[in-house]
PDB file of C-alpha atoms in Angstrom:
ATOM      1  CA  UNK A   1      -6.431 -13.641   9.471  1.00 66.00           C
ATOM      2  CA  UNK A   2      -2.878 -14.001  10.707  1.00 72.00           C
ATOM      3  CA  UNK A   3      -1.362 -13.645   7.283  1.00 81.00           C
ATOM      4  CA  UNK A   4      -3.618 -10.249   6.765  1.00 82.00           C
ATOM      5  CA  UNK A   5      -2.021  -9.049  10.045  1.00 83.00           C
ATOM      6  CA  UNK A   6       1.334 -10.123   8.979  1.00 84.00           C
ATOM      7  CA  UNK A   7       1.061  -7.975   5.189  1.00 81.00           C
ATOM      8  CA  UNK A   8      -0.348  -5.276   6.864  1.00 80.00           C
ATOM      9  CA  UNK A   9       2.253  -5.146   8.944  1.00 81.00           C
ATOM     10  CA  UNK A  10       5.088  -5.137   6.134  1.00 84.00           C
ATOM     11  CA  UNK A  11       3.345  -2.281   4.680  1.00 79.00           C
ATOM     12  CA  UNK A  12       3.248  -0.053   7.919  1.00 78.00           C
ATOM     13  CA  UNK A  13       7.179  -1.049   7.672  1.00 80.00           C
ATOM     14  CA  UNK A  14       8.056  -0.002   3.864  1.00 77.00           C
ATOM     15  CA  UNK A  15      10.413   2.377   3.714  1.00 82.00           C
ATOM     16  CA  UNK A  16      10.242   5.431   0.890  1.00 76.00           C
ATOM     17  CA  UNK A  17      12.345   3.590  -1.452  1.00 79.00           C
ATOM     18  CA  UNK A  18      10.432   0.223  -0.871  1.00 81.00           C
ATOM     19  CA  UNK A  19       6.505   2.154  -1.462  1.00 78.00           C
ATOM     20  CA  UNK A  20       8.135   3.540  -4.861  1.00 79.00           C
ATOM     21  CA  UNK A  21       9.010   0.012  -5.909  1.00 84.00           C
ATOM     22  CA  UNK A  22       5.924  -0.869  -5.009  1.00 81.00           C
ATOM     23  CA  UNK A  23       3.820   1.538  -6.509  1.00 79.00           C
ATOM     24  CA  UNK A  24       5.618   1.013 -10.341  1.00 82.00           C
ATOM     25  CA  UNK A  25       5.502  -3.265  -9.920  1.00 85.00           C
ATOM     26  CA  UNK A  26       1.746  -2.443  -9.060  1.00 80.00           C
ATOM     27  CA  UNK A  27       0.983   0.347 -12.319  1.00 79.00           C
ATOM     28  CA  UNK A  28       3.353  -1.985 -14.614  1.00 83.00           C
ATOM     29  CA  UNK A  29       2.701  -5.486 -13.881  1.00 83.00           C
ATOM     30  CA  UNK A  30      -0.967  -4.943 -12.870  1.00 79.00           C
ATOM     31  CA  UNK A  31      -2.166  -1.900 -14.620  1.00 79.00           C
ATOM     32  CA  UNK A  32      -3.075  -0.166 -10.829  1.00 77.00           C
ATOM     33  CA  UNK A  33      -2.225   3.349 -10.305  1.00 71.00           C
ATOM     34  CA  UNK A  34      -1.636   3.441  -6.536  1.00 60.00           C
ATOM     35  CA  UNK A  35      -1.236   7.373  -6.065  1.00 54.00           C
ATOM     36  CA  UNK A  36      -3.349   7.996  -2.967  1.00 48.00           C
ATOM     37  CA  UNK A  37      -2.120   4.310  -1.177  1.00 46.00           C
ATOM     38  CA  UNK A  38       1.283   5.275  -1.993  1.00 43.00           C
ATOM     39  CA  UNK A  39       1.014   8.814  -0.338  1.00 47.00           C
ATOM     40  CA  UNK A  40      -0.200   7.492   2.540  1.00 47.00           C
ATOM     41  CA  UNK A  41       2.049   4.465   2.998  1.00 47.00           C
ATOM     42  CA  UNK A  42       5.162   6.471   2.257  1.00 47.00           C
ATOM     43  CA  UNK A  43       4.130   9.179   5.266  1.00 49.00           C
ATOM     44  CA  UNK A  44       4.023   6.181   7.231  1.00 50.00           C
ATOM     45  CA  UNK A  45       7.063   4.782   6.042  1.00 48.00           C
ATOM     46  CA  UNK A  46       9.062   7.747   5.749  1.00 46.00           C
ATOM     47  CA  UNK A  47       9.540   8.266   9.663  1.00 46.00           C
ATOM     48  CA  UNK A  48      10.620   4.197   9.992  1.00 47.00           C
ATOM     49  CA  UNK A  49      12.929   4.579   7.530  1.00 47.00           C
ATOM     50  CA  UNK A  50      15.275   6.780   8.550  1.00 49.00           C
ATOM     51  CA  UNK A  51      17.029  10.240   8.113  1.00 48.00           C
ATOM     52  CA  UNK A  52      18.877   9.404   4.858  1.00 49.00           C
ATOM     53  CA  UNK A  53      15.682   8.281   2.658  1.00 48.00           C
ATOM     54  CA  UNK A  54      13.507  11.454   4.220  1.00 45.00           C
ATOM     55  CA  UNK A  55      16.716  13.742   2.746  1.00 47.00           C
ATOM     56  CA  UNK A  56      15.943  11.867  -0.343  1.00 51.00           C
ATOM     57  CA  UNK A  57      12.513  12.476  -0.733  1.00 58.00           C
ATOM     58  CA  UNK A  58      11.201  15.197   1.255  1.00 71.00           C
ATOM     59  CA  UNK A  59       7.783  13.775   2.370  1.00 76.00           C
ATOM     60  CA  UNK A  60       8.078  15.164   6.086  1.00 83.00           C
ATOM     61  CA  UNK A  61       8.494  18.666   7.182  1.00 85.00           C
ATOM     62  CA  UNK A  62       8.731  20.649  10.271  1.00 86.00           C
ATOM     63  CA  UNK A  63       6.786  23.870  10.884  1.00 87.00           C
ATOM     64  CA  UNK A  64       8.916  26.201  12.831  1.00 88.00           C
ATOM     65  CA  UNK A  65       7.759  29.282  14.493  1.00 87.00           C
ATOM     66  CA  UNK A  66       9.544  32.052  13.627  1.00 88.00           C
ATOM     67  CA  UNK A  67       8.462  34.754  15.932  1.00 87.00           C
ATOM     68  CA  UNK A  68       4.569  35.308  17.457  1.00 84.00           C
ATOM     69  CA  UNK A  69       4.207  38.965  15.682  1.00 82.00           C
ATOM     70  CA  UNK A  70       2.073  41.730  16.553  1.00 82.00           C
ATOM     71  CA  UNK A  71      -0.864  39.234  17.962  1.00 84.00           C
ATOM     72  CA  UNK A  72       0.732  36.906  20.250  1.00 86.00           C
ATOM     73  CA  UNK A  73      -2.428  35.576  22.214  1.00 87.00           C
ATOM     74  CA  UNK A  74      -4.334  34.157  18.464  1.00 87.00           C
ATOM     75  CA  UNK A  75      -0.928  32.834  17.622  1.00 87.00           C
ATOM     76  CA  UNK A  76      -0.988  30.818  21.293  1.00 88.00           C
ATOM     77  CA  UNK A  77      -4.323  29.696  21.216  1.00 88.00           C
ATOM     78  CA  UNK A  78      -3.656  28.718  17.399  1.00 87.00           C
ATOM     79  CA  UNK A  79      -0.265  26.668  18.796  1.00 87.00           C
ATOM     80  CA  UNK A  80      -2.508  25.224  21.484  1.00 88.00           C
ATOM     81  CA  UNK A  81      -5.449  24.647  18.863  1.00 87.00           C
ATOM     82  CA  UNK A  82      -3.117  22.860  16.312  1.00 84.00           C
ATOM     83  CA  UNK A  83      -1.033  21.124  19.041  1.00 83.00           C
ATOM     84  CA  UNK A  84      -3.466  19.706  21.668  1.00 86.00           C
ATOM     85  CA  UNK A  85      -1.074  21.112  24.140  1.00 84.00           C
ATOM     86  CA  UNK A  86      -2.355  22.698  27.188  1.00 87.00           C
ATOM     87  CA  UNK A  87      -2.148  26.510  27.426  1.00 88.00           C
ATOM     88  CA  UNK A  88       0.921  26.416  29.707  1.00 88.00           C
ATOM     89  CA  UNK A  89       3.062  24.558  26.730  1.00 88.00           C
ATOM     90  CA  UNK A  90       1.587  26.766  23.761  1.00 87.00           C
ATOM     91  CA  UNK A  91       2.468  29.966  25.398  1.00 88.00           C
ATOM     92  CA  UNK A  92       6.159  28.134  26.259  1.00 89.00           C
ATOM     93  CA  UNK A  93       6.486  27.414  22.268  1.00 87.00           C
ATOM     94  CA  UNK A  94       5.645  31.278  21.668  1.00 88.00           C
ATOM     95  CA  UNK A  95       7.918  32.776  23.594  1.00 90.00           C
ATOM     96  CA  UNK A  96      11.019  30.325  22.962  1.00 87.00           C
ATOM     97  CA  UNK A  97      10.455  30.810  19.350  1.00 78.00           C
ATOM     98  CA  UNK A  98      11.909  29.897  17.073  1.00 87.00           C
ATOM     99  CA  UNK A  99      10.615  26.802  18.114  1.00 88.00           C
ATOM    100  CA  UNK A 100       9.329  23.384  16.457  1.00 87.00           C
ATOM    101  CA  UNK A 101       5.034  23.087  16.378  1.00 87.00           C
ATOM    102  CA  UNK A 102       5.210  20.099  14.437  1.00 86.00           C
ATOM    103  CA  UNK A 103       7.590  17.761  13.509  1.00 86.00           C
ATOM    104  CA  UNK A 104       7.979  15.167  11.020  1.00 85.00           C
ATOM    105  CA  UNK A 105       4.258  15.836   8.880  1.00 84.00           C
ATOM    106  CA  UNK A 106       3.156  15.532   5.286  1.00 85.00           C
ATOM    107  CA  UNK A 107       3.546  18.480   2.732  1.00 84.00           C
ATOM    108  CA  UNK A 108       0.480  19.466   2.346  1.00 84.00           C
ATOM    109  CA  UNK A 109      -0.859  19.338   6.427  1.00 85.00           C
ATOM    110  CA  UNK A 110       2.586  21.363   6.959  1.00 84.00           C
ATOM    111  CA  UNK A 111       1.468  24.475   4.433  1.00 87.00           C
ATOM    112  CA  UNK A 112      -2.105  24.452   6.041  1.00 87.00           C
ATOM    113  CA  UNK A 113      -0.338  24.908   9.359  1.00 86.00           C
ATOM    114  CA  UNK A 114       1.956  27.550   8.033  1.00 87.00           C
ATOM    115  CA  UNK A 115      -1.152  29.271   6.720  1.00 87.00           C
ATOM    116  CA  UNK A 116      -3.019  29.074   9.275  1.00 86.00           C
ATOM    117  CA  UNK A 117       0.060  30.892  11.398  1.00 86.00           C
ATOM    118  CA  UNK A 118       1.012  33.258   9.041  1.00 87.00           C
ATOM    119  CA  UNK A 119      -2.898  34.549   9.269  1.00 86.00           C
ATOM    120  CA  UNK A 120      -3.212  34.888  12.721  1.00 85.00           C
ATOM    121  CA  UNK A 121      -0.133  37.419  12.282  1.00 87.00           C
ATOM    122  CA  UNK A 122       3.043  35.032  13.616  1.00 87.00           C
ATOM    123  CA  UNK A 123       6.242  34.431  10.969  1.00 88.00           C
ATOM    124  CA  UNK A 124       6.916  30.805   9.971  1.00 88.00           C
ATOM    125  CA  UNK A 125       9.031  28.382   8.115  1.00 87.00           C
ATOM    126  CA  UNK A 126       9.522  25.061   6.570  1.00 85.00           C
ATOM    127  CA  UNK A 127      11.924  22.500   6.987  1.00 86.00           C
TER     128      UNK A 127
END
């Protein structure tokens, strides 16, 4: 059980470069195409790795609010909604915009949040 705990650990710890390497010995050597593990792992992996390899491969992205628009209350209770902030904090990430509403998340979760914005009327971007 100890040695489970120990691989599952190293996995958690793989950095972007080290989950590619992985992924090709396992679909070479083994025939296993690890797409969805991989994904997952290098998410993971991408914020213990550092700045350098998330420049490399952009697997993390901030959503950054723009400006609230015409509808400012949907856009703060959509902040709050998305965040699991408390009112207070979504209405402070409003009105300082441009502001961060989440850091450091995968591709696809990042343009479902920039969706979801954009509808309720406030301007967003991607980093």
């Amino acid at each position: 059980m100890a040695d489970l705990k120990d691989f599952a650990e190293q996995l958690v710890n793989l950095t972007v470069k080290e989950v590619n390497e992985l992924a090709n010995i396992l679909k070479e050597e083994y025939g296993i195409e690890p797409a969805a593990a991989a994904v997952a792992v290098a998410a993971g992996g991408g914020a213990a790795g550092g700045d350098a390899e998330a420049a490399e491969e952009k697997s993390e992205f901030d959503v950054i609010l723009k400006a609230a628009g015409a509808s400012k209350l949907a856009v703060v209770k959509l902040v709050k909604e998305l965040t699991g902030l408390g009112l207070k904090d979504a209405k402070d990430i409003v009105d300082s915009a441009p502001k961060a509403v989440k850091e450091g998340v995968a591709k696809d979760e990042a343009e479902g949040i920039k969706k979801s914005l954009e509808e309720a009327g406030a301007e967003v971007e991607l980093k």
